[in-house]
């Protein structure tokens, strides 16, 4: 499952992922994320994205590959993306997703992730 929250003033789209994500759920999430990005109020810079993997379980290789492909999609590579989780295995998956992105980082806490997003 997922939940998207727009923090318009901070220019952050927050994504909370919980449990195990199927490919169908991932497709729905992708559509909702694109809609959230497109509907974000105009500003000096693109909104950043904050992913909360705290309550997510380890995802299937198919879903991780789809997340990595989304992260590397040309429409997404100009955005700053921070992911956070305390789980060691979930962090390894997040690092795999972000391995080819200079503007994507993985953190252990929400506070660290937000601080990095705000240092533009």
Short mmCIF file of C-alpha atoms in Angstrom, two decimals:
data_model
loop_
_atom_site.label_atom_id
_atom_site.label_comp_id
_atom_site.label_asym_id
_atom_site.label_seq_id
_atom_site.Cartn_x
_atom_site.Cartn_y
_atom_site.Cartn_z
CA UNK A 1 0.00 0.00 0.00
CA UNK A 2 1.04 3.59 -0.45
CA UNK A 3 0.04 7.10 0.49
CA UNK A 4 1.11 10.35 -1.19
CA UNK A 5 1.16 13.65 0.69
CA UNK A 6 1.96 16.99 -0.95
CA UNK A 7 3.85 19.41 1.27
CA UNK A 8 3.38 22.42 -1.00
CA UNK A 9 5.22 24.97 1.13
CA UNK A 10 8.29 22.74 1.56
CA UNK A 11 8.03 21.61 -2.11
CA UNK A 12 8.14 17.94 -1.12
CA UNK A 13 5.98 15.04 -2.24
CA UNK A 14 6.05 12.47 0.54
CA UNK A 15 5.45 8.81 -0.28
CA UNK A 16 4.72 6.31 2.46
CA UNK A 17 5.06 2.68 1.40
CA UNK A 18 3.80 -0.11 3.63
CA UNK A 19 3.78 -3.86 3.32
CA UNK A 20 4.50 -5.78 0.15
CA UNK A 21 3.79 -4.07 -3.16
CA UNK A 22 2.47 -6.05 -6.13
CA UNK A 23 3.22 -4.96 -9.68
CA UNK A 24 -0.41 -3.86 -10.08
CA UNK A 25 -0.12 -1.71 -6.94
CA UNK A 26 3.16 -0.31 -8.27
CA UNK A 27 1.47 0.70 -11.54
CA UNK A 28 -1.28 2.47 -9.58
CA UNK A 29 1.35 4.18 -7.42
CA UNK A 30 3.28 5.32 -10.51
CA UNK A 31 0.13 6.84 -12.03
CA UNK A 32 -0.67 8.65 -8.77
CA UNK A 33 2.91 9.91 -8.41
CA UNK A 34 2.90 11.30 -11.95
CA UNK A 35 -0.43 13.03 -11.23
CA UNK A 36 0.94 14.47 -7.98
CA UNK A 37 4.01 15.83 -9.78
CA UNK A 38 1.91 17.30 -12.60
CA UNK A 39 -0.53 18.97 -10.20
CA UNK A 40 2.11 20.39 -7.85
CA UNK A 41 1.93 24.20 -7.63
CA UNK A 42 4.46 26.02 -9.83
CA UNK A 43 7.62 27.24 -8.16
CA UNK A 44 11.28 28.08 -8.61
CA UNK A 45 12.27 24.42 -8.55
CA UNK A 46 10.79 20.98 -9.08
CA UNK A 47 9.31 19.38 -5.98
CA UNK A 48 11.54 16.84 -4.28
CA UNK A 49 10.32 13.38 -3.29
CA UNK A 50 10.64 11.81 0.15
CA UNK A 51 10.10 8.03 0.38
CA UNK A 52 9.30 6.44 3.73
CA UNK A 53 10.14 2.72 3.65
CA UNK A 54 9.82 2.37 7.45
CA UNK A 55 6.80 0.04 7.31
CA UNK A 56 7.54 -1.56 3.95
CA UNK A 57 8.56 -5.18 3.76
CA UNK A 58 11.29 -6.48 1.51
CA UNK A 59 9.95 -6.14 -2.04
CA UNK A 60 10.11 -8.69 -4.84
CA UNK A 61 12.93 -8.37 -7.35
CA UNK A 62 10.36 -7.45 -10.01
CA UNK A 63 9.08 -4.51 -7.96
CA UNK A 64 12.60 -3.36 -7.05
CA UNK A 65 13.56 -3.45 -10.74
CA UNK A 66 10.44 -1.40 -11.59
CA UNK A 67 11.29 1.13 -8.85
CA UNK A 68 14.84 1.39 -10.20
CA UNK A 69 13.52 1.93 -13.74
CA UNK A 70 11.20 4.66 -12.42
CA UNK A 71 14.12 6.32 -10.62
CA UNK A 72 16.15 6.31 -13.83
CA UNK A 73 13.32 7.50 -16.09
CA UNK A 74 14.30 10.77 -17.85
CA UNK A 75 11.25 12.57 -16.42
CA UNK A 76 12.44 11.76 -12.90
CA UNK A 77 16.20 12.25 -12.96
CA UNK A 78 16.14 16.02 -12.47
CA UNK A 79 14.39 15.70 -9.10
CA UNK A 80 15.98 15.29 -5.67
CA UNK A 81 14.84 12.10 -4.00
CA UNK A 82 15.47 11.00 -0.42
CA UNK A 83 14.54 7.60 0.96
CA UNK A 84 14.67 6.52 4.56
CA UNK A 85 14.29 3.39 6.61
CA UNK A 86 15.86 1.86 9.69
CA UNK A 87 15.69 -1.67 8.25
CA UNK A 88 18.99 -3.02 6.98
CA UNK A 89 17.50 -5.12 4.17
CA UNK A 90 15.09 -2.39 3.09
CA UNK A 91 18.02 0.05 3.04
CA UNK A 92 19.95 -2.34 0.78
CA UNK A 93 17.02 -2.39 -1.64
CA UNK A 94 16.80 1.42 -1.50
CA UNK A 95 20.53 1.67 -2.24
CA UNK A 96 20.05 -0.62 -5.23
CA UNK A 97 17.23 1.58 -6.52
CA UNK A 98 19.32 4.74 -6.13
CA UNK A 99 22.71 3.44 -7.31
CA UNK A 100 22.76 5.33 -10.63
CA UNK A 101 21.33 8.61 -9.36
CA UNK A 102 23.52 11.44 -8.10
CA UNK A 103 20.52 13.32 -6.73
CA UNK A 104 19.04 10.38 -4.83
CA UNK A 105 20.15 9.43 -1.31
CA UNK A 106 19.21 6.87 1.35
CA UNK A 107 19.00 7.82 5.03
CA UNK A 108 18.29 6.13 8.36
CA UNK A 109 15.81 8.78 9.53
CA UNK A 110 13.18 11.16 8.22
CA UNK A 111 14.94 14.12 9.84
CA UNK A 112 18.21 13.41 7.99
CA UNK A 113 16.34 12.91 4.70
CA UNK A 114 14.42 16.19 4.98
CA UNK A 115 17.53 18.13 5.97
CA UNK A 116 19.29 16.87 2.83
CA UNK A 117 16.29 17.69 0.62
CA UNK A 118 16.26 21.26 1.92
CA UNK A 119 19.96 21.85 1.15
CA UNK A 120 19.47 22.79 -2.48
#
